[in-house]
Structure formats: structure tokens, C-alpha cells
């Protein structure tokens, strides 16, 4: 009897991708077949090949993510009606938040379940991501209780995976020959605060570095400004395999807004931390995220944020408009900022950052950088430096021949765009 084949759609963040791979492996253990090359990510194209089972891992963090997830469910339901999909399973954060409403709206879906339980004991043997890189989720949930955030409602309180389990999984990945390991979680700098142990992220990373030899880049994704300490900064500064890349979402800089957000840090503390990072980690790139239009944000407070961004010149930045999410404290804050104002402020931030990014990229001109090759587009190879996270930041276009995907090459940077580089 032929195996049932499955396809999977993974929406949202890298944490969701990790969960998708966990679910994928569970289905493979049940006898399903899956080919990454044949996997269908619904893109609206007409080349969808039929599958026995289609899995959709949803995101329900903010309005835009919810809308995207619902759009994919609608497409999948239509494919099922056309007979191209036999069984449709939907899970993830959106289902965790709106299970009953979704079940009522989409009776065609065969099975619903919410966010994945954590921690997972089994190692993921099959992947959705490219073979040369991987992600490891070291904790789930969050203890920070930011007033705008739905994560505690969806994922619950902080739950850390044990050091032994993490190191065991990383050893497996190291033997598989991955080149880049991304450490992920809602807030990785809070790892082990819920465990009855003296461990912290510094001790975990030290153990990972000691236990591996093939992994060349280790990247930290999401360090809360309140929890990033001197030991971690020193480790990133002096350990060659740690990417000189700090993902440090500040969200805002005005003290009143930061307090309303319950971020637990002040403008003075944030400014001091950024100066410390840049002083101690030579050539470090800092990625941040900021929010436009948080409830009660005045024009003067927004201008304070804009001025700070202009002075600080973050190398990498993502901005988003405040999304009013039910069952969060900020939902009831008054006055709410009008959508047009939020969008206008968002555009100002991104326009400023575009100019900053181009200026930052000029620093790399004529320098030799290690580039990890990811793909080939016609005659041009595309890769990344340690200063750019996968599918988040910019890329390097390489005018070279006979390069191999998943390998490192030295490249001289000869040109730059707003967000990308050109090398030879």
C-alpha cells in the first residue's frame, strides 16, 4: 500500500517553523511521506499538486498575521472542495485563540488543535528549512507580560527546555553538519528562570559551544533589553562562532510609553546597554523592532522615538503598527491612536531606516566577508553574512561561478543597495 503524502504550510515566525517540523515528524512516524522539494506552500499559483493531507500551522499574534492565516485556510478549503486535498488539518496560535469561531466558520476542516505542547522530547529528523541551517527553541511562553502582547494568553508562562535536552538536540544537528544554529524562543534571555537550577543562557551557550565542532555560526534571536547581561555580551564578543549580531527589540524609547508597555526598562538603561554592546563587541550589528502608534502615544513622544532612531542608527530594524488585541491590558488604554496616524508614523520610521541601512551597508565596501551560500538565481549566487538573519535581513549577491549551496566563501564587497550587498 502506498504511503499517504502530506504537505505543510508554516506561517508566522521561526518558532512556528520549529513547531511545524515537530508536527511533520510526528506524521512521518505514523507512516506518511513528505518530500521538501514537492512540498506546497500555498502561494496562489495554479501548479498545486494534490496531496492526501494538508497541514496549516497558523499565526495569531497580530491582525496582519491573523488575516494571512485565515486567507490560507480559505485557499485550502477551496482546494479540498476541488478534490486536490483529501484531509485538511489546521493548528497553531490562531486556533489556540479562536478555536470555536474557526470551527464554526470552516466546517470543511477535518481536525483543529492549538499551540504545540512544550517541551518536545523527540529530535526532529526531517526538516522544512534548508539543510545547512537550523533553529532550536529553548523555551516557550513568556514571563515579561508586555501589555500589548498576546503570547502569555496563547503560550502561557515561561517553560524552559532542560540544558541536557537542548545539548542533546544540538549534538544531533552538529553531526548532521549544519553550518548555522539559531537559538530561538519568545525571550531566550529568560531561559531557565523557571527551572530549579543555577543555569542561565550564558552557561547553556557555553555547553553548546563545548559540545559542537561543525556549527560555525550561532545566532541569538530575541534578547530582551532587561535580561541581556554582561556575561552574554562578553561571550558574543570573544567567542568566534557566536555571530556578532544582537536581536534586541526595544519597542519604544519614551519612558512613559515604555512604562505603559510594561517593558521593565528605561530610556537611560536602553541607551546604556546599546553603548555597552557597541563598545565591547567589535563590528556588532544590532537588530531592533519598534512599534508605531501605541495607545496614548503623542506626536512629541513619537518624534522622540524617531530622533533616537536617527541618532542611534540601528544596523537592522523592523517596525510595525500597534495591533489592538483583545484580552490584553493595552486593548482598553485610551485614547487609541487612529489607524491613519499609526500608518503615517510607521512610514516615517521606515523611510528613515532605509537611509540609515544604506549608510550602514557602505561600511562593508571593499571588505572581505564570509558568506554562507543559500541559493542560485540564474547566474547569481545569493548568500548571507553573519550580520544578517535568515529570511529577516539582507543578502549578498555574488558574481561567482561553481559555488555550492550551504558552503562558506570569502567575498569582497564591491557595491551596496539599501538592504543588500554585492560581492565578487
mmCIF file of C-alpha atoms in Angstrom:
data_model
loop_
_atom_site.group_PDB
_atom_site.id
_atom_site.type_symbol
_atom_site.label_atom_id
_atom_site.label_comp_id
_atom_site.label_asym_id
_atom_site.label_seq_id
_atom_site.Cartn_x
_atom_site.Cartn_y
_atom_site.Cartn_z
ATOM 1 C CA UNK A 1 0.000 0.000 0.000
ATOM 2 C CA UNK A 2 1.350 3.426 -0.986
ATOM 3 C CA UNK A 3 2.061 5.853 1.822
ATOM 4 C CA UNK A 4 -0.197 8.861 2.247
ATOM 5 C CA UNK A 5 1.639 12.004 1.236
ATOM 6 C CA UNK A 6 1.372 15.276 3.098
ATOM 7 C CA UNK A 7 2.143 18.928 2.551
ATOM 8 C CA UNK A 8 2.589 21.614 5.179
ATOM 9 C CA UNK A 9 2.118 25.375 5.288
ATOM 10 C CA UNK A 10 4.043 27.075 8.095
ATOM 11 C CA UNK A 11 3.041 30.673 8.785
ATOM 12 C CA UNK A 12 4.467 33.227 11.174
ATOM 13 C CA UNK A 13 7.796 33.208 12.965
ATOM 14 C CA UNK A 14 10.694 30.746 13.152
ATOM 15 C CA UNK A 15 9.245 29.399 16.399
ATOM 16 C CA UNK A 16 6.258 28.286 14.343
ATOM 17 C CA UNK A 17 8.563 26.679 11.783
ATOM 18 C CA UNK A 18 10.183 24.695 14.575
ATOM 19 C CA UNK A 19 6.721 23.527 15.708
ATOM 20 C CA UNK A 20 5.822 22.644 12.110
ATOM 21 C CA UNK A 21 8.868 20.396 11.851
ATOM 22 C CA UNK A 22 7.890 18.739 15.130
ATOM 23 C CA UNK A 23 4.389 18.005 13.796
ATOM 24 C CA UNK A 24 5.811 16.889 10.451
ATOM 25 C CA UNK A 25 7.991 14.297 12.158
ATOM 26 C CA UNK A 26 5.011 13.036 14.138
ATOM 27 C CA UNK A 27 3.111 12.371 10.911
ATOM 28 C CA UNK A 28 6.142 10.697 9.329
ATOM 29 C CA UNK A 29 6.289 8.332 12.295
ATOM 30 C CA UNK A 30 2.662 7.451 11.541
ATOM 31 C CA UNK A 31 3.616 6.361 8.014
ATOM 32 C CA UNK A 32 3.121 9.482 5.912
ATOM 33 C CA UNK A 33 5.554 10.520 3.181
ATOM 34 C CA UNK A 34 6.936 14.018 2.694
ATOM 35 C CA UNK A 35 9.340 15.499 0.184
ATOM 36 C CA UNK A 36 10.661 19.020 0.837
ATOM 37 C CA UNK A 37 11.119 19.568 -2.898
ATOM 38 C CA UNK A 38 7.499 18.700 -3.583
ATOM 39 C CA UNK A 39 6.079 20.470 -0.549
ATOM 40 C CA UNK A 40 3.432 23.033 -1.393
ATOM 41 C CA UNK A 41 3.369 26.406 0.294
ATOM 42 C CA UNK A 42 0.135 27.929 -0.959
ATOM 43 C CA UNK A 43 1.117 30.970 -2.976
ATOM 44 C CA UNK A 44 -1.903 31.420 -5.183
ATOM 45 C CA UNK A 45 -0.195 29.657 -8.080
ATOM 46 C CA UNK A 46 -2.025 27.162 -10.268
ATOM 47 C CA UNK A 47 0.626 24.446 -10.023
ATOM 48 C CA UNK A 48 -0.699 22.827 -6.840
ATOM 49 C CA UNK A 49 -0.280 19.067 -6.932
ATOM 50 C CA UNK A 50 -2.789 17.028 -4.996
ATOM 51 C CA UNK A 51 -1.950 15.644 -1.564
ATOM 52 C CA UNK A 52 -3.656 13.314 0.868
ATOM 53 C CA UNK A 53 -3.210 15.593 3.867
ATOM 54 C CA UNK A 54 -2.528 19.306 4.075
ATOM 55 C CA UNK A 55 -1.345 20.789 7.383
ATOM 56 C CA UNK A 56 -1.532 24.517 8.141
ATOM 57 C CA UNK A 57 0.328 25.968 11.123
ATOM 58 C CA UNK A 58 -1.279 29.339 11.829
ATOM 59 C CA UNK A 59 -0.074 32.547 13.451
ATOM 60 C CA UNK A 60 -2.402 34.623 15.643
ATOM 61 C CA UNK A 61 -0.072 37.245 17.079
ATOM 62 C CA UNK A 62 -1.398 40.435 15.440
ATOM 63 C CA UNK A 63 -4.147 41.406 12.996
ATOM 64 C CA UNK A 64 -1.998 41.070 9.876
ATOM 65 C CA UNK A 65 -0.901 37.569 10.872
ATOM 66 C CA UNK A 66 -4.463 36.527 11.663
ATOM 67 C CA UNK A 67 -5.686 37.780 8.293
ATOM 68 C CA UNK A 68 -2.923 35.883 6.483
ATOM 69 C CA UNK A 69 -3.727 32.661 8.341
ATOM 70 C CA UNK A 70 -7.435 32.921 7.551
ATOM 71 C CA UNK A 71 -6.665 33.598 3.885
ATOM 72 C CA UNK A 72 -4.578 30.416 3.709
ATOM 73 C CA UNK A 73 -7.319 28.397 5.377
ATOM 74 C CA UNK A 74 -9.798 29.683 2.774
ATOM 75 C CA UNK A 75 -7.461 28.677 -0.071
ATOM 76 C CA UNK A 76 -7.008 25.243 1.452
ATOM 77 C CA UNK A 77 -10.755 24.756 1.879
ATOM 78 C CA UNK A 78 -11.218 25.609 -1.803
ATOM 79 C CA UNK A 79 -8.540 23.062 -2.772
ATOM 80 C CA UNK A 80 -10.345 20.465 -0.718
ATOM 81 C CA UNK A 81 -13.619 21.264 -2.495
ATOM 82 C CA UNK A 82 -11.796 20.815 -5.809
ATOM 83 C CA UNK A 83 -10.606 17.388 -4.693
ATOM 84 C CA UNK A 84 -6.923 18.330 -4.584
ATOM 85 C CA UNK A 85 -6.757 17.805 -0.811
ATOM 86 C CA UNK A 86 -8.371 14.862 0.959
ATOM 87 C CA UNK A 87 -7.765 15.797 4.612
ATOM 88 C CA UNK A 88 -7.199 19.295 5.993
ATOM 89 C CA UNK A 89 -5.682 19.798 9.452
ATOM 90 C CA UNK A 90 -5.192 23.269 10.995
ATOM 91 C CA UNK A 91 -3.299 24.044 14.201
ATOM 92 C CA UNK A 92 -1.199 26.700 15.905
ATOM 93 C CA UNK A 93 -1.572 30.043 17.644
ATOM 94 C CA UNK A 94 -4.660 31.274 15.782
ATOM 95 C CA UNK A 95 -6.506 28.070 16.649
ATOM 96 C CA UNK A 96 -5.412 28.416 20.277
ATOM 97 C CA UNK A 97 -7.061 31.842 20.411
ATOM 98 C CA UNK A 98 -10.162 31.315 18.253
ATOM 99 C CA UNK A 99 -10.865 27.579 18.134
ATOM 100 C CA UNK A 100 -14.660 27.713 18.398
ATOM 101 C CA UNK A 101 -15.099 30.579 15.928
ATOM 102 C CA UNK A 102 -12.824 28.943 13.368
ATOM 103 C CA UNK A 103 -14.512 25.572 13.691
ATOM 104 C CA UNK A 104 -17.858 27.217 13.068
ATOM 105 C CA UNK A 105 -16.589 29.258 10.103
ATOM 106 C CA UNK A 106 -14.729 26.410 8.374
ATOM 107 C CA UNK A 107 -16.623 23.124 8.861
ATOM 108 C CA UNK A 108 -14.619 21.652 5.960
ATOM 109 C CA UNK A 109 -11.511 21.398 8.158
ATOM 110 C CA UNK A 110 -11.107 17.823 9.406
ATOM 111 C CA UNK A 111 -9.121 18.495 12.564
ATOM 112 C CA UNK A 112 -8.206 21.503 14.691
ATOM 113 C CA UNK A 113 -5.682 21.799 17.515
ATOM 114 C CA UNK A 114 -3.963 24.713 19.195
ATOM 115 C CA UNK A 115 -0.391 25.604 20.030
ATOM 116 C CA UNK A 116 2.038 22.718 20.363
ATOM 117 C CA UNK A 117 2.793 21.343 23.811
ATOM 118 C CA UNK A 118 6.293 22.080 25.062
ATOM 119 C CA UNK A 119 8.950 20.847 25.521
ATOM 120 C CA UNK A 120 9.242 18.261 22.766
ATOM 121 C CA UNK A 121 11.242 15.211 23.756
ATOM 122 C CA UNK A 122 11.919 13.791 20.301
ATOM 123 C CA UNK A 123 14.545 15.122 17.918
ATOM 124 C CA UNK A 124 13.323 16.418 14.552
ATOM 125 C CA UNK A 125 14.810 14.117 11.897
ATOM 126 C CA UNK A 126 13.082 15.735 8.898
ATOM 127 C CA UNK A 127 13.178 19.419 8.133
ATOM 128 C CA UNK A 128 11.350 22.127 6.238
ATOM 129 C CA UNK A 129 14.271 24.529 6.487
ATOM 130 C CA UNK A 130 17.385 24.291 4.280
ATOM 131 C CA UNK A 131 19.805 21.531 5.267
ATOM 132 C CA UNK A 132 22.652 23.908 6.115
ATOM 133 C CA UNK A 133 20.896 25.765 8.937
ATOM 134 C CA UNK A 134 18.522 25.057 11.776
ATOM 135 C CA UNK A 135 16.662 26.552 14.704
ATOM 136 C CA UNK A 136 16.353 25.265 18.242
ATOM 137 C CA UNK A 137 13.600 26.512 20.508
ATOM 138 C CA UNK A 138 14.963 26.582 24.055
ATOM 139 C CA UNK A 139 11.882 27.929 25.816
ATOM 140 C CA UNK A 140 8.189 28.517 25.312
ATOM 141 C CA UNK A 141 5.852 31.104 26.776
ATOM 142 C CA UNK A 142 6.963 34.328 28.427
ATOM 143 C CA UNK A 143 7.281 35.956 31.841
ATOM 144 C CA UNK A 144 7.573 39.579 30.705
ATOM 145 C CA UNK A 145 3.846 40.394 30.471
ATOM 146 C CA UNK A 146 4.111 43.285 27.999
ATOM 147 C CA UNK A 147 0.722 44.971 27.936
ATOM 148 C CA UNK A 148 0.251 44.738 24.154
ATOM 149 C CA UNK A 149 1.286 41.102 23.772
ATOM 150 C CA UNK A 150 -0.922 38.034 23.331
ATOM 151 C CA UNK A 151 1.874 35.488 23.841
ATOM 152 C CA UNK A 152 1.078 34.780 27.533
ATOM 153 C CA UNK A 153 -2.553 34.109 26.532
ATOM 154 C CA UNK A 154 -1.530 31.807 23.695
ATOM 155 C CA UNK A 155 1.596 30.139 25.045
ATOM 156 C CA UNK A 156 1.306 30.599 28.802
ATOM 157 C CA UNK A 157 4.074 31.316 31.281
ATOM 158 C CA UNK A 158 7.749 30.638 30.645
ATOM 159 C CA UNK A 159 8.631 26.963 30.219
ATOM 160 C CA UNK A 160 12.285 26.228 29.594
ATOM 161 C CA UNK A 161 13.665 23.102 27.986
ATOM 162 C CA UNK A 162 16.362 21.438 30.092
ATOM 163 C CA UNK A 163 20.016 22.016 29.314
ATOM 164 C CA UNK A 164 20.527 18.288 28.775
ATOM 165 C CA UNK A 165 17.722 18.075 26.220
ATOM 166 C CA UNK A 166 18.933 21.149 24.338
ATOM 167 C CA UNK A 167 22.536 19.993 24.200
ATOM 168 C CA UNK A 168 21.427 16.538 23.033
ATOM 169 C CA UNK A 169 19.433 18.071 20.169
ATOM 170 C CA UNK A 170 22.287 20.401 19.230
ATOM 171 C CA UNK A 171 24.738 17.485 19.140
ATOM 172 C CA UNK A 172 22.431 15.722 16.694
ATOM 173 C CA UNK A 173 22.326 18.828 14.472
ATOM 174 C CA UNK A 174 26.095 19.192 14.684
ATOM 175 C CA UNK A 175 26.569 15.617 13.464
ATOM 176 C CA UNK A 176 24.168 16.363 10.594
ATOM 177 C CA UNK A 177 26.615 19.053 9.519
ATOM 178 C CA UNK A 178 24.544 22.215 9.827
ATOM 179 C CA UNK A 179 26.529 25.418 9.452
ATOM 180 C CA UNK A 180 24.283 27.848 11.332
ATOM 181 C CA UNK A 181 22.301 27.372 14.540
ATOM 182 C CA UNK A 182 19.674 29.921 15.550
ATOM 183 C CA UNK A 183 18.688 29.975 19.232
ATOM 184 C CA UNK A 184 15.020 30.947 19.455
ATOM 185 C CA UNK A 185 12.232 31.489 21.984
ATOM 186 C CA UNK A 186 9.824 34.250 22.968
ATOM 187 C CA UNK A 187 12.646 35.612 25.155
ATOM 188 C CA UNK A 188 15.768 33.446 25.162
ATOM 189 C CA UNK A 189 17.462 35.667 27.761
ATOM 190 C CA UNK A 190 14.859 34.435 30.272
ATOM 191 C CA UNK A 191 15.805 30.800 29.678
ATOM 192 C CA UNK A 192 15.980 28.699 32.887
ATOM 193 C CA UNK A 193 14.433 31.368 35.136
ATOM 194 C CA UNK A 194 11.625 28.855 35.753
ATOM 195 C CA UNK A 195 13.951 25.915 36.393
ATOM 196 C CA UNK A 196 15.336 24.865 39.775
ATOM 197 C CA UNK A 197 18.902 25.318 38.621
ATOM 198 C CA UNK A 198 21.676 27.895 38.573
ATOM 199 C CA UNK A 199 21.874 27.702 34.794
ATOM 200 C CA UNK A 200 21.335 30.685 32.538
ATOM 201 C CA UNK A 201 21.712 31.434 28.831
ATOM 202 C CA UNK A 202 25.448 32.017 29.255
ATOM 203 C CA UNK A 203 26.001 28.559 30.758
ATOM 204 C CA UNK A 204 23.782 26.970 28.097
ATOM 205 C CA UNK A 205 25.708 28.585 25.258
ATOM 206 C CA UNK A 206 28.995 27.592 26.870
ATOM 207 C CA UNK A 207 27.783 23.975 26.940
ATOM 208 C CA UNK A 208 26.636 24.164 23.309
ATOM 209 C CA UNK A 209 29.982 25.562 22.179
ATOM 210 C CA UNK A 210 31.827 22.829 24.051
ATOM 211 C CA UNK A 211 29.621 20.046 22.632
ATOM 212 C CA UNK A 212 29.833 21.039 18.952
ATOM 213 C CA UNK A 213 32.501 21.379 16.297
ATOM 214 C CA UNK A 214 30.788 21.662 12.870
ATOM 215 C CA UNK A 215 28.397 24.518 13.612
ATOM 216 C CA UNK A 216 30.199 27.675 12.554
ATOM 217 C CA UNK A 217 27.590 30.345 13.322
ATOM 218 C CA UNK A 218 25.447 30.508 16.450
ATOM 219 C CA UNK A 219 22.877 33.284 16.334
ATOM 220 C CA UNK A 220 20.755 34.625 19.207
ATOM 221 C CA UNK A 221 17.232 35.680 18.225
ATOM 222 C CA UNK A 222 15.342 37.841 20.681
ATOM 223 C CA UNK A 223 17.230 39.163 23.669
ATOM 224 C CA UNK A 224 15.095 41.283 25.998
ATOM 225 C CA UNK A 225 16.862 44.535 26.954
ATOM 226 C CA UNK A 226 16.020 43.871 30.621
ATOM 227 C CA UNK A 227 17.777 40.480 30.668
ATOM 228 C CA UNK A 228 20.819 40.887 28.397
ATOM 229 C CA UNK A 229 23.745 40.857 30.839
ATOM 230 C CA UNK A 230 27.490 41.491 30.727
ATOM 231 C CA UNK A 231 28.373 37.767 30.610
ATOM 232 C CA UNK A 232 26.382 37.291 27.401
ATOM 233 C CA UNK A 233 27.849 40.392 25.820
ATOM 234 C CA UNK A 234 31.342 39.179 26.676
ATOM 235 C CA UNK A 235 30.633 35.716 25.247
ATOM 236 C CA UNK A 236 29.399 37.127 21.932
ATOM 237 C CA UNK A 237 32.388 39.463 21.836
ATOM 238 C CA UNK A 238 35.083 36.834 22.359
ATOM 239 C CA UNK A 239 33.688 33.564 21.007
ATOM 240 C CA UNK A 240 34.448 33.350 17.284
ATOM 241 C CA UNK A 241 31.461 31.131 16.473
ATOM 242 C CA UNK A 242 28.940 33.499 18.055
ATOM 243 C CA UNK A 243 27.503 35.774 15.357
ATOM 244 C CA UNK A 244 28.261 39.403 16.036
ATOM 245 C CA UNK A 245 24.546 40.055 15.866
ATOM 246 C CA UNK A 246 22.255 41.073 18.718
ATOM 247 C CA UNK A 247 18.482 40.914 18.242
ATOM 248 C CA UNK A 248 17.314 43.497 20.781
ATOM 249 C CA UNK A 249 13.704 44.677 20.332
ATOM 250 C CA UNK A 250 13.278 47.946 22.223
ATOM 251 C CA UNK A 251 9.679 48.690 21.013
ATOM 252 C CA UNK A 252 9.939 52.364 22.083
ATOM 253 C CA UNK A 253 12.253 54.796 23.853
ATOM 254 C CA UNK A 254 9.959 57.255 25.647
ATOM 255 C CA UNK A 255 9.857 56.461 29.360
ATOM 256 C CA UNK A 256 6.104 56.947 29.747
ATOM 257 C CA UNK A 257 5.338 54.648 26.818
ATOM 258 C CA UNK A 258 7.864 52.052 27.985
ATOM 259 C CA UNK A 259 6.160 52.009 31.394
ATOM 260 C CA UNK A 260 2.730 51.641 29.792
ATOM 261 C CA UNK A 261 4.094 48.762 27.741
ATOM 262 C CA UNK A 262 5.482 47.180 30.940
ATOM 263 C CA UNK A 263 8.872 46.709 29.299
ATOM 264 C CA UNK A 264 10.737 46.984 32.597
ATOM 265 C CA UNK A 265 13.481 49.241 31.233
ATOM 266 C CA UNK A 266 14.011 52.976 30.906
ATOM 267 C CA UNK A 267 15.422 55.114 28.143
ATOM 268 C CA UNK A 268 18.632 55.595 30.128
ATOM 269 C CA UNK A 269 19.068 51.842 30.646
ATOM 270 C CA UNK A 270 18.385 51.095 26.971
ATOM 271 C CA UNK A 271 20.830 53.747 25.779
ATOM 272 C CA UNK A 272 23.498 52.479 28.171
ATOM 273 C CA UNK A 273 23.017 48.876 27.024
ATOM 274 C CA UNK A 274 23.374 49.791 23.356
ATOM 275 C CA UNK A 275 26.575 51.747 24.075
ATOM 276 C CA UNK A 276 27.954 48.788 26.027
ATOM 277 C CA UNK A 277 27.209 46.356 23.179
ATOM 278 C CA UNK A 278 28.885 48.547 20.589
ATOM 279 C CA UNK A 279 31.893 49.228 22.794
ATOM 280 C CA UNK A 280 32.515 45.593 23.694
ATOM 281 C CA UNK A 281 31.511 43.646 20.571
ATOM 282 C CA UNK A 282 33.685 44.810 17.683
ATOM 283 C CA UNK A 283 31.713 45.233 14.468
ATOM 284 C CA UNK A 284 28.461 44.103 16.082
ATOM 285 C CA UNK A 285 25.172 44.538 14.244
ATOM 286 C CA UNK A 286 22.127 45.315 16.378
ATOM 287 C CA UNK A 287 18.654 44.461 15.101
ATOM 288 C CA UNK A 288 15.710 46.038 16.869
ATOM 289 C CA UNK A 289 11.973 46.386 16.431
ATOM 290 C CA UNK A 290 9.819 49.365 17.299
ATOM 291 C CA UNK A 291 6.111 49.990 17.482
ATOM 292 C CA UNK A 292 4.278 52.947 15.944
ATOM 293 C CA UNK A 293 1.032 54.210 17.412
ATOM 294 C CA UNK A 294 0.908 52.557 20.809
ATOM 295 C CA UNK A 295 -2.208 53.782 22.672
ATOM 296 C CA UNK A 296 -1.878 57.343 24.021
ATOM 297 C CA UNK A 297 1.370 57.936 22.080
ATOM 298 C CA UNK A 298 1.591 61.670 21.410
ATOM 299 C CA UNK A 299 3.229 63.264 18.419
ATOM 300 C CA UNK A 300 6.020 64.553 20.664
ATOM 301 C CA UNK A 301 6.653 61.046 22.033
ATOM 302 C CA UNK A 302 6.768 59.638 18.529
ATOM 303 C CA UNK A 303 9.229 62.353 17.475
ATOM 304 C CA UNK A 304 11.372 61.382 20.470
ATOM 305 C CA UNK A 305 11.447 57.798 19.155
ATOM 306 C CA UNK A 306 12.220 58.974 15.622
ATOM 307 C CA UNK A 307 15.027 61.218 16.862
ATOM 308 C CA UNK A 308 16.505 58.371 18.884
ATOM 309 C CA UNK A 309 16.484 56.071 15.847
ATOM 310 C CA UNK A 310 18.182 58.764 13.792
ATOM 311 C CA UNK A 311 20.921 59.205 16.404
ATOM 312 C CA UNK A 312 21.434 55.529 17.262
ATOM 313 C CA UNK A 313 21.381 54.245 13.674
ATOM 314 C CA UNK A 314 20.438 50.630 14.310
ATOM 315 C CA UNK A 315 22.028 48.466 11.629
ATOM 316 C CA UNK A 316 18.850 46.384 11.275
ATOM 317 C CA UNK A 317 15.333 47.455 12.188
ATOM 318 C CA UNK A 318 11.784 46.207 11.844
ATOM 319 C CA UNK A 319 8.790 48.399 12.573
ATOM 320 C CA UNK A 320 5.122 47.612 12.912
ATOM 321 C CA UNK A 321 1.964 49.455 13.815
ATOM 322 C CA UNK A 322 0.304 48.713 17.140
ATOM 323 C CA UNK A 323 -2.293 45.967 16.791
ATOM 324 C CA UNK A 324 -5.170 46.207 19.275
ATOM 325 C CA UNK A 325 -5.545 42.685 20.620
ATOM 326 C CA UNK A 326 -8.452 41.648 22.834
ATOM 327 C CA UNK A 327 -7.661 40.293 26.300
ATOM 328 C CA UNK A 328 -4.517 42.375 26.599
ATOM 329 C CA UNK A 329 -4.226 45.333 29.020
ATOM 330 C CA UNK A 330 -3.415 47.775 26.207
ATOM 331 C CA UNK A 331 -6.717 46.965 24.497
ATOM 332 C CA UNK A 332 -8.528 49.237 26.963
ATOM 333 C CA UNK A 333 -5.949 52.050 27.013
ATOM 334 C CA UNK A 334 -7.392 55.384 25.887
ATOM 335 C CA UNK A 335 -7.088 57.186 23.632
ATOM 336 C CA UNK A 336 -6.237 54.697 20.890
ATOM 337 C CA UNK A 337 -4.189 56.190 18.037
ATOM 338 C CA UNK A 338 -6.064 56.470 14.732
ATOM 339 C CA UNK A 339 -5.035 53.954 12.063
ATOM 340 C CA UNK A 340 -4.054 56.695 9.612
ATOM 341 C CA UNK A 341 -1.757 58.233 12.209
ATOM 342 C CA UNK A 342 -0.230 54.850 13.029
ATOM 343 C CA UNK A 343 0.467 54.165 9.369
ATOM 344 C CA UNK A 344 1.926 57.635 8.830
ATOM 345 C CA UNK A 345 4.298 57.144 11.762
ATOM 346 C CA UNK A 346 5.243 53.681 10.528
ATOM 347 C CA UNK A 347 6.138 55.100 7.107
ATOM 348 C CA UNK A 348 8.292 57.816 8.699
ATOM 349 C CA UNK A 349 10.247 55.193 10.625
ATOM 350 C CA UNK A 350 10.806 53.002 7.587
ATOM 351 C CA UNK A 351 11.818 55.944 5.399
ATOM 352 C CA UNK A 352 14.404 56.974 7.982
ATOM 353 C CA UNK A 353 15.676 53.408 8.350
ATOM 354 C CA UNK A 354 16.057 52.971 4.612
ATOM 355 C CA UNK A 355 18.569 55.808 4.540
ATOM 356 C CA UNK A 356 20.314 54.507 7.665
ATOM 357 C CA UNK A 357 20.568 50.996 6.211
ATOM 358 C CA UNK A 358 22.171 52.251 3.014
ATOM 359 C CA UNK A 359 24.666 54.249 5.090
ATOM 360 C CA UNK A 360 25.426 51.197 7.246
ATOM 361 C CA UNK A 361 25.943 48.973 4.211
ATOM 362 C CA UNK A 362 28.536 51.370 2.815
ATOM 363 C CA UNK A 363 30.780 50.378 5.741
ATOM 364 C CA UNK A 364 31.218 46.952 4.159
ATOM 365 C CA UNK A 365 32.530 48.252 0.825
ATOM 366 C CA UNK A 366 35.948 46.812 -0.135
ATOM 367 C CA UNK A 367 35.870 44.445 2.874
ATOM 368 C CA UNK A 368 36.293 40.682 2.759
ATOM 369 C CA UNK A 369 33.343 38.888 4.387
ATOM 370 C CA UNK A 370 32.446 35.262 4.956
ATOM 371 C CA UNK A 371 29.257 34.476 3.046
ATOM 372 C CA UNK A 372 27.052 31.408 3.533
ATOM 373 C CA UNK A 373 25.573 30.467 0.147
ATOM 374 C CA UNK A 374 21.797 29.868 0.218
ATOM 375 C CA UNK A 375 20.569 29.717 -3.375
ATOM 376 C CA UNK A 376 21.260 30.430 -7.039
ATOM 377 C CA UNK A 377 19.161 32.729 -9.200
ATOM 378 C CA UNK A 378 20.132 32.439 -12.858
ATOM 379 C CA UNK A 379 23.860 33.207 -12.889
ATOM 380 C CA UNK A 380 23.983 34.899 -9.479
ATOM 381 C CA UNK A 381 24.544 33.141 -6.164
ATOM 382 C CA UNK A 382 22.763 34.548 -3.104
ATOM 383 C CA UNK A 383 24.087 34.257 0.423
ATOM 384 C CA UNK A 384 24.290 35.907 3.828
ATOM 385 C CA UNK A 385 26.920 37.237 6.185
ATOM 386 C CA UNK A 386 26.863 36.668 9.934
ATOM 387 C CA UNK A 387 25.314 40.126 10.178
ATOM 388 C CA UNK A 388 22.044 39.033 8.563
ATOM 389 C CA UNK A 389 19.491 36.560 9.884
ATOM 390 C CA UNK A 390 17.833 34.064 7.556
ATOM 391 C CA UNK A 391 14.750 35.459 5.758
ATOM 392 C CA UNK A 392 14.783 38.524 8.019
ATOM 393 C CA UNK A 393 17.653 40.733 6.901
ATOM 394 C CA UNK A 394 19.526 41.464 3.692
ATOM 395 C CA UNK A 395 21.533 39.197 1.402
ATOM 396 C CA UNK A 396 24.762 39.231 -0.606
ATOM 397 C CA UNK A 397 24.608 38.800 -4.393
ATOM 398 C CA UNK A 398 27.747 37.039 -5.566
ATOM 399 C CA UNK A 399 29.026 37.225 -9.134
ATOM 400 C CA UNK A 400 30.964 33.965 -8.935
ATOM 401 C CA UNK A 401 30.813 30.550 -10.540
ATOM 402 C CA UNK A 402 30.809 26.988 -9.244
ATOM 403 C CA UNK A 403 29.783 27.795 -5.675
ATOM 404 C CA UNK A 404 27.969 25.227 -3.543
ATOM 405 C CA UNK A 405 24.781 25.787 -1.567
ATOM 406 C CA UNK A 406 25.386 25.542 2.165
ATOM 407 C CA UNK A 407 29.114 26.355 1.966
ATOM 408 C CA UNK A 408 31.096 29.406 3.104
ATOM 409 C CA UNK A 409 33.070 31.613 0.731
ATOM 410 C CA UNK A 410 35.146 34.748 1.106
ATOM 411 C CA UNK A 411 33.687 37.644 -0.825
ATOM 412 C CA UNK A 412 34.900 41.158 -1.479
ATOM 413 C CA UNK A 413 32.019 43.631 -1.254
ATOM 414 C CA UNK A 414 32.006 45.888 -4.295
ATOM 415 C CA UNK A 415 28.574 47.536 -4.137
ATOM 416 C CA UNK A 416 25.565 48.025 -1.861
ATOM 417 C CA UNK A 417 21.855 48.698 -2.058
ATOM 418 C CA UNK A 418 19.529 49.870 0.705
ATOM 419 C CA UNK A 419 19.432 46.459 2.382
ATOM 420 C CA UNK A 420 21.634 44.131 0.310
ATOM 421 C CA UNK A 421 25.272 43.831 -0.740
ATOM 422 C CA UNK A 422 27.097 42.806 -3.939
ATOM 423 C CA UNK A 423 30.287 40.804 -3.813
ATOM 424 C CA UNK A 424 32.824 39.053 -6.028
#
